[in-house]
PDB file of C-alpha atoms and ligand atoms in Angstrom:
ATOM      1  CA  UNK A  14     141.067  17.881 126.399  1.00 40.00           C
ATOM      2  CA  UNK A  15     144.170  18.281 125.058  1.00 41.00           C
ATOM      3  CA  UNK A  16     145.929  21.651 126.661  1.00 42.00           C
ATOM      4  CA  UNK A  17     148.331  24.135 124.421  1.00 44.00           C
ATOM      5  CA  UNK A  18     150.907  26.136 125.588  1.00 42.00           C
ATOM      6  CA  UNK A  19     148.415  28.900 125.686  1.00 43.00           C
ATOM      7  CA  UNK A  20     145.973  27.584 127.872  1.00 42.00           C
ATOM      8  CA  UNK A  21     149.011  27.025 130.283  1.00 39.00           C
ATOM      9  CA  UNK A  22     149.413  31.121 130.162  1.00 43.00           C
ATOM     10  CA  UNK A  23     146.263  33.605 130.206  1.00 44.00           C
ATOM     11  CA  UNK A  24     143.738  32.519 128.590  1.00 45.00           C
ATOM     12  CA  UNK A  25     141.612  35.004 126.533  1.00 43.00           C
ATOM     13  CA  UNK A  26     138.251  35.372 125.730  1.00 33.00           C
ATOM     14  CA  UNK A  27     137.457  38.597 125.086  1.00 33.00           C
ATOM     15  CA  UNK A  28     138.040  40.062 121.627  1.00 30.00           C
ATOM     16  CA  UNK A  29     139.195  43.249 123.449  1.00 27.00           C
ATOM     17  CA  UNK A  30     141.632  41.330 125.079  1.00 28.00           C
ATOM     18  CA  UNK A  31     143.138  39.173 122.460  1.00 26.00           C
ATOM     19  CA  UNK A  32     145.831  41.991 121.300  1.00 29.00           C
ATOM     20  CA  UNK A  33     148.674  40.136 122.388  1.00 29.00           C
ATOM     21  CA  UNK A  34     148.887  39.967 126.754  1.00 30.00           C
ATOM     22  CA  UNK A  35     149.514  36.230 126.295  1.00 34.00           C
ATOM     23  CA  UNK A  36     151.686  35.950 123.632  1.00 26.00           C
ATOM     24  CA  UNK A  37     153.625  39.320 122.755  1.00 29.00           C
ATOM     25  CA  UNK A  38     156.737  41.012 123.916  1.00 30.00           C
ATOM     26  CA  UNK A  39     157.102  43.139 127.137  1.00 33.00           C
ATOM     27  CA  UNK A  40     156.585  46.649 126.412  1.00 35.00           C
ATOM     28  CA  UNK A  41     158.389  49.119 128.395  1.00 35.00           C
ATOM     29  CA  UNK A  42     156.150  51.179 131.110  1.00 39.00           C
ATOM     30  CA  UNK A  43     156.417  54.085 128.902  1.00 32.00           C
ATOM     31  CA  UNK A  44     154.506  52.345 126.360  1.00 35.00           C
ATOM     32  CA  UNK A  45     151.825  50.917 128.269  1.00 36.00           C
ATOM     33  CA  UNK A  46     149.560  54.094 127.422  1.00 34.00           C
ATOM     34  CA  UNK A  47     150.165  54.151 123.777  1.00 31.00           C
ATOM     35  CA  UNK A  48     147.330  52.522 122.577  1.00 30.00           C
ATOM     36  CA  UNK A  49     149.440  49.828 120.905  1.00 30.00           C
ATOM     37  CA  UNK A  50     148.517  46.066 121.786  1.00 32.00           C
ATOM     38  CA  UNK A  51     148.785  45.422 125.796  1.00 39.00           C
ATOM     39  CA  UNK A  52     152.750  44.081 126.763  1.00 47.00           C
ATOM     40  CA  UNK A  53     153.251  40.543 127.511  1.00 52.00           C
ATOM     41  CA  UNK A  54     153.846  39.187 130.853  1.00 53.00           C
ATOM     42  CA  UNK A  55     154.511  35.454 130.266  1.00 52.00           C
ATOM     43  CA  UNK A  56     157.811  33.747 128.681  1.00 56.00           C
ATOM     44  CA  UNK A  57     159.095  37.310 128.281  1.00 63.00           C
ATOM     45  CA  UNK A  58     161.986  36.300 130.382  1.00 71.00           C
ATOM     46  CA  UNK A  59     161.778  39.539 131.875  1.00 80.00           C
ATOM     47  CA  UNK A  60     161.428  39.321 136.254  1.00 90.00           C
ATOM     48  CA  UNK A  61     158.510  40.906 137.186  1.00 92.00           C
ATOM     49  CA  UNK A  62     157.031  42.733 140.518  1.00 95.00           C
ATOM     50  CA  UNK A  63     153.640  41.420 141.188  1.00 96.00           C
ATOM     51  CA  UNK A  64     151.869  43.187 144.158  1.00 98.00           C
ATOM     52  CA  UNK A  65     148.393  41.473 145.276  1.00 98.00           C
ATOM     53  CA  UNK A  66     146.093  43.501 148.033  1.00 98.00           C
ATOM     54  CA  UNK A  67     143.984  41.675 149.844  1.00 98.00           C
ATOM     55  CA  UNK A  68     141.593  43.355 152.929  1.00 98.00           C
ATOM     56  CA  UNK A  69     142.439  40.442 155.276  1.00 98.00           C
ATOM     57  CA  UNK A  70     144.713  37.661 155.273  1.00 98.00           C
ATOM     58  CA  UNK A  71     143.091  34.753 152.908  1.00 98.00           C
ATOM     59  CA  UNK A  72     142.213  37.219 150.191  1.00 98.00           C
ATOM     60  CA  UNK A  73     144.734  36.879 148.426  1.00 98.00           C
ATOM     61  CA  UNK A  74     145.609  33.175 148.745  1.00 98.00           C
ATOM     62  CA  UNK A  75     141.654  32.191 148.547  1.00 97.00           C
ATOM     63  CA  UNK A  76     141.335  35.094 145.461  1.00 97.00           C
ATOM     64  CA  UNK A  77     144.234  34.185 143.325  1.00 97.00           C
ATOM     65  CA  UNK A  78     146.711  31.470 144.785  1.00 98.00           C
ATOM     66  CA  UNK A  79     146.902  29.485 142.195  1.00 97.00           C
ATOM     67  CA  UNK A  80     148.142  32.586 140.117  1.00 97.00           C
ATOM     68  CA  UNK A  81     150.282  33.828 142.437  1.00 97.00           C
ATOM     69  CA  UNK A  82     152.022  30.268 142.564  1.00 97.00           C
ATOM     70  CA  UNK A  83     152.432  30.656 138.744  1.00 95.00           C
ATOM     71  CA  UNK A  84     154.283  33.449 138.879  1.00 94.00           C
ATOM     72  CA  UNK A  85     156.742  32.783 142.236  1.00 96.00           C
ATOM     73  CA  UNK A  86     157.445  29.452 140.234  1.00 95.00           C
ATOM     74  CA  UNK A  87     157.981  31.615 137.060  1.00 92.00           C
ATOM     75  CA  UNK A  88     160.639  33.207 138.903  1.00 92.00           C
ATOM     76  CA  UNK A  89     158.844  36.486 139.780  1.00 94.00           C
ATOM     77  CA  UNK A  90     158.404  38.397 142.821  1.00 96.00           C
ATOM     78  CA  UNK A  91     155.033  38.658 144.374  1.00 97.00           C
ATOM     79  CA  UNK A  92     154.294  40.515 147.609  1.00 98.00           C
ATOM     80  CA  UNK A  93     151.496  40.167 149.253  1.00 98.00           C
ATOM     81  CA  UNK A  94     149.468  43.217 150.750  1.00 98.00           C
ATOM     82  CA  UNK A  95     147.429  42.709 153.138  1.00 98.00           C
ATOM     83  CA  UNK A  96     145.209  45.991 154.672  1.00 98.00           C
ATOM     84  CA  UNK A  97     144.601  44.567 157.765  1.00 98.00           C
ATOM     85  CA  UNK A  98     145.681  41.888 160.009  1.00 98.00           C
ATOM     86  CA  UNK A  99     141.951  40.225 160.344  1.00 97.00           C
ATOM     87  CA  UNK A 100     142.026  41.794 164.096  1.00 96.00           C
ATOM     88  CA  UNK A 101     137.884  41.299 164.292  1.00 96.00           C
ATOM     89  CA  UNK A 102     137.102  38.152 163.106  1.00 91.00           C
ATOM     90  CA  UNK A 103     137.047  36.067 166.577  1.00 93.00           C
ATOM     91  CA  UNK A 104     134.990  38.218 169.580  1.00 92.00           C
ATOM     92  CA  UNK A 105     136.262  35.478 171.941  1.00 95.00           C
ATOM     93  CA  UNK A 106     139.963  37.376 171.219  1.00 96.00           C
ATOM     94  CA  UNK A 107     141.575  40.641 171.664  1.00 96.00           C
ATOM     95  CA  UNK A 108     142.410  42.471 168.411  1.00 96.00           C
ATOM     96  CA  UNK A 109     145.881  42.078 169.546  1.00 97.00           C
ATOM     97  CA  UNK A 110     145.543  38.398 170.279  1.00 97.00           C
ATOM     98  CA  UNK A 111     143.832  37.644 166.673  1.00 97.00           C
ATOM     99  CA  UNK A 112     146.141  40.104 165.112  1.00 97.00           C
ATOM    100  CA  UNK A 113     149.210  37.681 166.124  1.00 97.00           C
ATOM    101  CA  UNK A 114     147.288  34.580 165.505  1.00 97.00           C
ATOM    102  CA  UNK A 115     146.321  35.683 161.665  1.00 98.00           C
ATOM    103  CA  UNK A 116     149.741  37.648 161.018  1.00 98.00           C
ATOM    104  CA  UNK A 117     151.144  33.830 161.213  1.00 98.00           C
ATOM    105  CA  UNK A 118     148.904  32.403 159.024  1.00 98.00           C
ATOM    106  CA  UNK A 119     149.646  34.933 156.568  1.00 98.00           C
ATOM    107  CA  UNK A 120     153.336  34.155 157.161  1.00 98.00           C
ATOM    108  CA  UNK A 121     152.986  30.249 156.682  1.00 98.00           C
ATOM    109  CA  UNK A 122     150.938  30.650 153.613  1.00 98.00           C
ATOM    110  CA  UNK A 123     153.121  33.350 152.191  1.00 98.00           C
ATOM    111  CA  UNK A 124     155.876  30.872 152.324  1.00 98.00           C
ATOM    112  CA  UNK A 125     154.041  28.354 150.745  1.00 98.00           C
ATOM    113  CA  UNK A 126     153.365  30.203 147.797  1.00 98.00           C
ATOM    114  CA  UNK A 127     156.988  31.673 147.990  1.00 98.00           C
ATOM    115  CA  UNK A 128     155.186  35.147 148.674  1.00 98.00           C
ATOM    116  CA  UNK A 129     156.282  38.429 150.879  1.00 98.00           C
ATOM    117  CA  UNK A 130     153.687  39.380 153.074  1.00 98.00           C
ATOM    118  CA  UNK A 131     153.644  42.970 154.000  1.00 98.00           C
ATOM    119  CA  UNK A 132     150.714  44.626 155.883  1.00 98.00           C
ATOM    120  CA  UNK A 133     149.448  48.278 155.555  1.00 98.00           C
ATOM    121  CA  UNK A 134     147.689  48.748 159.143  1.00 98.00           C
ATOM    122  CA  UNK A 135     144.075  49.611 158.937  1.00 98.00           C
ATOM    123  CA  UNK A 136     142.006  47.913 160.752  1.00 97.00           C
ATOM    124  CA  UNK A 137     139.871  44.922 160.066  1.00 97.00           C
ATOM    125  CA  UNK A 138     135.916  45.400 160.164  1.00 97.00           C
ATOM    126  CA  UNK A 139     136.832  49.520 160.033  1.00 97.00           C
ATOM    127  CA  UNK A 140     138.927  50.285 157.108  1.00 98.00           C
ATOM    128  CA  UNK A 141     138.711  54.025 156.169  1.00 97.00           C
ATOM    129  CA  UNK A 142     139.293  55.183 152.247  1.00 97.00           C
ATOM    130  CA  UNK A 143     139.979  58.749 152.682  1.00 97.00           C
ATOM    131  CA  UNK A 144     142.819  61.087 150.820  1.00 97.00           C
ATOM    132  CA  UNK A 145     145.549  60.106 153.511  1.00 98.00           C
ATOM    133  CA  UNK A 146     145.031  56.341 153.220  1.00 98.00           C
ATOM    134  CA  UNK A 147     144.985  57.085 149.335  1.00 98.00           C
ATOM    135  CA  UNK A 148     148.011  58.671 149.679  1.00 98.00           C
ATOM    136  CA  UNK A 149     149.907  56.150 151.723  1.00 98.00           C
ATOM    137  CA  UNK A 150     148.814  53.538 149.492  1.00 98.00           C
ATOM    138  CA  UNK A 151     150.291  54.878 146.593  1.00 98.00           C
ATOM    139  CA  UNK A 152     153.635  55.215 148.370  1.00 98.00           C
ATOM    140  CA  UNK A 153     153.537  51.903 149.401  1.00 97.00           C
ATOM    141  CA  UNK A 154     152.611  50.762 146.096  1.00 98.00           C
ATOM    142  CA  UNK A 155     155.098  53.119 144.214  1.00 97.00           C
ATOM    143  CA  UNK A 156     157.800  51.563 146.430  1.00 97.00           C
ATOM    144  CA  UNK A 157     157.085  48.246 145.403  1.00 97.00           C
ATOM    145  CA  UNK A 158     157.391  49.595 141.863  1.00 96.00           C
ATOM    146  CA  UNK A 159     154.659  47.208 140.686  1.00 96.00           C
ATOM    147  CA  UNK A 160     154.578  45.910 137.209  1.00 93.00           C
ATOM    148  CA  UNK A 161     151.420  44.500 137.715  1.00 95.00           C
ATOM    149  CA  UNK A 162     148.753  45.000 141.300  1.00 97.00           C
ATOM    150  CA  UNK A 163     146.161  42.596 141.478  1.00 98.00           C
ATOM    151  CA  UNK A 164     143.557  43.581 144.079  1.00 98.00           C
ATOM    152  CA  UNK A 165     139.505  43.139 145.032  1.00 98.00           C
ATOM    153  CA  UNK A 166     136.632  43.367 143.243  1.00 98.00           C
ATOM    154  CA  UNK A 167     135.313  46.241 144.948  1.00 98.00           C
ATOM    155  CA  UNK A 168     131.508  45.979 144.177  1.00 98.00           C
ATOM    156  CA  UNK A 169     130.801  43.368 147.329  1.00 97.00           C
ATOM    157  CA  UNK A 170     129.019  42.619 150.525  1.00 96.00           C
ATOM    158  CA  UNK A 171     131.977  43.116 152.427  1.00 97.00           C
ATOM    159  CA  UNK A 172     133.439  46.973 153.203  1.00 98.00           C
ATOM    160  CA  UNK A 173     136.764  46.106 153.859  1.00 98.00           C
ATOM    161  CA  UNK A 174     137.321  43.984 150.354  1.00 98.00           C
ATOM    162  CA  UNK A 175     135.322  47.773 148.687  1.00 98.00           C
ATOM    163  CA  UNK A 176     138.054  49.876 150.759  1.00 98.00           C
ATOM    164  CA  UNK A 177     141.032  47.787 149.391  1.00 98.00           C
ATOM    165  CA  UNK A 178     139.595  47.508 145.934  1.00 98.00           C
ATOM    166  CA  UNK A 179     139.442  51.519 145.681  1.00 98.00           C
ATOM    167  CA  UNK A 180     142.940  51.627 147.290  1.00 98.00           C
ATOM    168  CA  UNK A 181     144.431  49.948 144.253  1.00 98.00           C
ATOM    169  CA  UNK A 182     142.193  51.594 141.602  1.00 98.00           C
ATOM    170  CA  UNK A 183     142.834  55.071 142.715  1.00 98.00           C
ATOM    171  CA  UNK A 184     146.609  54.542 143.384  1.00 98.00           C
ATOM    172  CA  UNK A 185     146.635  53.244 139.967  1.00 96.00           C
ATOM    173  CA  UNK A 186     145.584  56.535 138.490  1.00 95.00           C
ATOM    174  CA  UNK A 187     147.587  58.537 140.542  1.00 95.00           C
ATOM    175  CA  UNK A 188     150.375  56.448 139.137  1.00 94.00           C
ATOM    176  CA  UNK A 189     149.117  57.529 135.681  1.00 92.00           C
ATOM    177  CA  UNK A 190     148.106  53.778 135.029  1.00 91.00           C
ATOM    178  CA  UNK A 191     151.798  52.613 134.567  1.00 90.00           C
ATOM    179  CA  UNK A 192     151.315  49.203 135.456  1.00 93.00           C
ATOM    180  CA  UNK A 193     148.658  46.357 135.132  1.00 92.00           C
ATOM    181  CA  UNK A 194     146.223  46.390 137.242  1.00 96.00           C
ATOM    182  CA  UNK A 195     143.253  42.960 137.809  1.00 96.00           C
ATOM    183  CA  UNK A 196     140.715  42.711 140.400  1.00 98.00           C
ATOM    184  CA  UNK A 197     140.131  39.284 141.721  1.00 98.00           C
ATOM    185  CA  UNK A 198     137.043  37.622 143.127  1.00 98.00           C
ATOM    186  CA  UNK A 199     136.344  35.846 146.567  1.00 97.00           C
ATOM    187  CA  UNK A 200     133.078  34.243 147.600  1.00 91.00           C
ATOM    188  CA  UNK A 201     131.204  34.892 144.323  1.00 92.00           C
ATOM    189  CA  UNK A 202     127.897  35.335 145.200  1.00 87.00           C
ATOM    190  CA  UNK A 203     128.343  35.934 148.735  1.00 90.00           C
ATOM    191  CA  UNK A 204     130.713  38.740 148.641  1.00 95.00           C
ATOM    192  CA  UNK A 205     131.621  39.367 145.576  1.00 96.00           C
ATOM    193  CA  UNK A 206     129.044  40.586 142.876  1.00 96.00           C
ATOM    194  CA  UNK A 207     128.807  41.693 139.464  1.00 96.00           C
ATOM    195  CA  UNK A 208     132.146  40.170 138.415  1.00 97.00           C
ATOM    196  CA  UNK A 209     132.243  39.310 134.558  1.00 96.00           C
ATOM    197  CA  UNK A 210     136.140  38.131 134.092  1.00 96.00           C
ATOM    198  CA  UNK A 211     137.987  39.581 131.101  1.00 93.00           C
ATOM    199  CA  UNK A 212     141.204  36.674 131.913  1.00 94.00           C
ATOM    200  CA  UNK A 213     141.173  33.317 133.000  1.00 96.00           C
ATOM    201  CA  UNK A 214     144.426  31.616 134.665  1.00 95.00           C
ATOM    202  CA  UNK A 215     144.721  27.889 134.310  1.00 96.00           C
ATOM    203  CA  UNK A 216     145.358  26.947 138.072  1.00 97.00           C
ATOM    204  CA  UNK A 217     145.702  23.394 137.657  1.00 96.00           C
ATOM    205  CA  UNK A 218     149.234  22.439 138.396  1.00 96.00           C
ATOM    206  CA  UNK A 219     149.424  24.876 141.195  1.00 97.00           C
ATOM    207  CA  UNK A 220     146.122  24.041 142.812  1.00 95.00           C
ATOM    208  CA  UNK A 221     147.101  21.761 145.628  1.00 97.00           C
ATOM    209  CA  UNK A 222     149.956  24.514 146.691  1.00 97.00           C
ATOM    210  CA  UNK A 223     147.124  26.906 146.800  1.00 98.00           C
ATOM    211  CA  UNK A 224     145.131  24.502 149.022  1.00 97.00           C
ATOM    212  CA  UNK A 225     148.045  24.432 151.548  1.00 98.00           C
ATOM    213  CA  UNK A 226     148.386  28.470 151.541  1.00 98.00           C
ATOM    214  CA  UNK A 227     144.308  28.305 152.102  1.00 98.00           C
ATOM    215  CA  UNK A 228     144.788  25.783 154.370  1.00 98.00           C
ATOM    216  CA  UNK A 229     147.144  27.457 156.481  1.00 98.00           C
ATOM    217  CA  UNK A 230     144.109  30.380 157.530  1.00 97.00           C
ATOM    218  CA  UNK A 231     143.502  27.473 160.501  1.00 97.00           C
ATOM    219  CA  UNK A 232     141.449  30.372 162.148  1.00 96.00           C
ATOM    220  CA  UNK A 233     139.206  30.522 159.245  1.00 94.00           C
ATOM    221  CA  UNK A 234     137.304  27.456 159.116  1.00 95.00           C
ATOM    222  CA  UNK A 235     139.206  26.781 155.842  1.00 95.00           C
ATOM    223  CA  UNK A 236     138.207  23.236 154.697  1.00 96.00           C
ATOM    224  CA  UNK A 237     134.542  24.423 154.714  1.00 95.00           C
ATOM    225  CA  UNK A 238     134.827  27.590 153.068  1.00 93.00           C
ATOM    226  CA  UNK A 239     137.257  25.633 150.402  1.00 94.00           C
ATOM    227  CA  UNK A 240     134.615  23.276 149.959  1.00 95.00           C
ATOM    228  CA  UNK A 241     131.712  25.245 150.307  1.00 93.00           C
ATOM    229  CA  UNK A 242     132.685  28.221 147.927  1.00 94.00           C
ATOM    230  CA  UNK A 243     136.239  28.059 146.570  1.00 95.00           C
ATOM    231  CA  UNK A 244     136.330  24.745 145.311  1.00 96.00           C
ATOM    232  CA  UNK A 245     132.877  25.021 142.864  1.00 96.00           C
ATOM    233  CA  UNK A 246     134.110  28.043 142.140  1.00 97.00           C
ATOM    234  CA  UNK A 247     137.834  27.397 141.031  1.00 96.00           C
ATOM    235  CA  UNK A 248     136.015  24.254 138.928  1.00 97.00           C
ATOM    236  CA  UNK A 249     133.375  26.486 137.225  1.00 97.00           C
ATOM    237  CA  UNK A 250     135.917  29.150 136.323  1.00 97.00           C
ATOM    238  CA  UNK A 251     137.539  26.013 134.806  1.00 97.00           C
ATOM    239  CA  UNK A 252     134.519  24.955 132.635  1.00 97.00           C
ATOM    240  CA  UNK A 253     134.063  28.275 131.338  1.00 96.00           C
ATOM    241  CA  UNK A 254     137.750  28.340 130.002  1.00 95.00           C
ATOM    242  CA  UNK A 255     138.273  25.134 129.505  1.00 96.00           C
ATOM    243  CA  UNK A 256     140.910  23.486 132.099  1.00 97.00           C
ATOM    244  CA  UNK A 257     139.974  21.811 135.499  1.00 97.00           C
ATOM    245  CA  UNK A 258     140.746  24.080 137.627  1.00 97.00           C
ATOM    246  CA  UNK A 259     140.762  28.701 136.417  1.00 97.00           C
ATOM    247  CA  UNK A 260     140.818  31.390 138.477  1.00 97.00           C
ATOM    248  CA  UNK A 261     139.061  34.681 136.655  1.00 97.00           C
ATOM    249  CA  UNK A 262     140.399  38.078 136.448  1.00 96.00           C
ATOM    250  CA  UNK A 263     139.190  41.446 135.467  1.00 95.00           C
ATOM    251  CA  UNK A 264     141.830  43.090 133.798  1.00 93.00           C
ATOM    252  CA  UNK A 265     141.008  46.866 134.075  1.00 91.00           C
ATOM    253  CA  UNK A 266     142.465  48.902 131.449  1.00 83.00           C
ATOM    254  CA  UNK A 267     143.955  52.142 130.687  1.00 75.00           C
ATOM    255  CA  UNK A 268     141.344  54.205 128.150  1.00 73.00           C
ATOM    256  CA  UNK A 269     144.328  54.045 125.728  1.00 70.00           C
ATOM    257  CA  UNK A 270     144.521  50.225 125.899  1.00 72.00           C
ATOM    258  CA  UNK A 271     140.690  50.168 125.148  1.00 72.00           C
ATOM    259  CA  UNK A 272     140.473  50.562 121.350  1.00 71.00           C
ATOM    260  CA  UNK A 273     142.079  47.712 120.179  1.00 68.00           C
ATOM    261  CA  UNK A 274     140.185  44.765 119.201  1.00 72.00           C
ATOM    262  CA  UNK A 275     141.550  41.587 117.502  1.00 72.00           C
ATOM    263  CA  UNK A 276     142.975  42.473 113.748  1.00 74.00           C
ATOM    264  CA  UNK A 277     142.746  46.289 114.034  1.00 71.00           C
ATOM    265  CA  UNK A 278     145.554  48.252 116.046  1.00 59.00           C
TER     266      UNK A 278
HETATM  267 ZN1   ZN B  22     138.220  39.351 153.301  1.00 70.94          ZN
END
């Protein structure tokens, strides 16, 4: 199939969504409650903060690497977030000792995808949502000035990737919805459930840098999980939008950004 220069960018599919994300001018962050048609974020020229949370290290670069590699080779910034340092996941270690072990993966992959990691120190397997954590999220977050946070789908099997989901959605509102905010999906099926993508990101020419970033999570038994979960995944998001290889989004908008639908403003 022959591929535009808008299948390269976001790729919409949703008549609520068609307004103009792909294609029209960045808006200031004044104007992103106005009800007018959603700002653009690609080929603006503008340099954008892109925060991604992820409950564990491997979220992120398993959720959305291929995305995040789009945008560090666009010339943005992207941080990484991770809530945790994946302290549980071996009983045969010490939280310290797996804490170490996974902060370098995190680092290694991070570098790969030309990514900052930064970690916000709950604990893995025990993350708490309460008003504090709220609250020291949305410092974190509002000194990272985000223009756009993607985080987890928080309706899944797992209570850590619920935790960091809700971080993100209710720092979001705190921050009187002045950025963009996506969730992303990991283990569909497995973990995550219910996820009906509003955005699909063509991850083709960055998909073999996001296998070295998932690749990288040594600890994590990562050439089975690609294969097993990631790699059907990344090619059925693909079929549905028409490249070989998508990641999905849900793009979760401000009420004000609801009404619009293609032709009408
Ligand atoms: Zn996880």
């Amino acid at each position: 199939m022959k591929k535009t220069a808008a299948r390269r960018d976001f790729i919409k599919l949703s008549a609520l969504a068609l307004g103009g994300l792909a294609l029209g001018p960045v808006s200031a962050k004044a104007e992103f409650r106005s009800g007018l048609p959603l700002p653009g974020i690609i080929g603006s020229g503008k340099k954008l903060n892109i925060v991604c949370l992820g409950a564990h290290p491997g979220d992120p670069e398993f959720g959305c690497g291929g995305t995040m590699a789009r945008y560090s080779e666009a010339g943005h910034q992207v941080t990484f977030l991770y809530i945790t340092r994946g302290e549980a996941s071996d009983p045969q270690k010490t939280y310290a000792e797996m804490a170490a072990l996974r902060t370098k993966e995190a680092e290694v992959a991070c570098a790969i995808l030309n990514a900052t990691p930064q970690f916000f120190g709950e604990i893995d397997g025990n993350t708490v949502l309460d008003k504090d954590k709220n609250a020291e999220m949305e410092k974190q977050l509002a000194a990272l000035n985000p223009d756009i946070v993607f985080t987890q789908w928080p309706v899944d099997g797992h209570p850590d990737h619920q935790v960091t989901g809700m971080l993100a959605l209710t720092a979001w509102v705190h921050a009187k919805r002045q950025y963009h905010l996506y969730f992303y999906e990991v283990n569909t099926g497995v973990e995550t459930m219910g996820f009906t993508p509003t955005d699909y990101v063509d991850i083709t020419s960055t998909h073999e840098k996001k296998k070295a970033a998932m690749f990288a999570h040594k600890t994590q038994d990562p050439v089975n999980t690609y294969n097993d979960y990631f790699k059907p995944l990344e090619e059925f998001r693909g079929l549905e939008s028409g490249v070989k290889q998508a990641e999905a989004f849900i793009h979760f908008k401000a009420e004000g950004e609801r009404a619009v639908i293609l032709g009408l403003k």
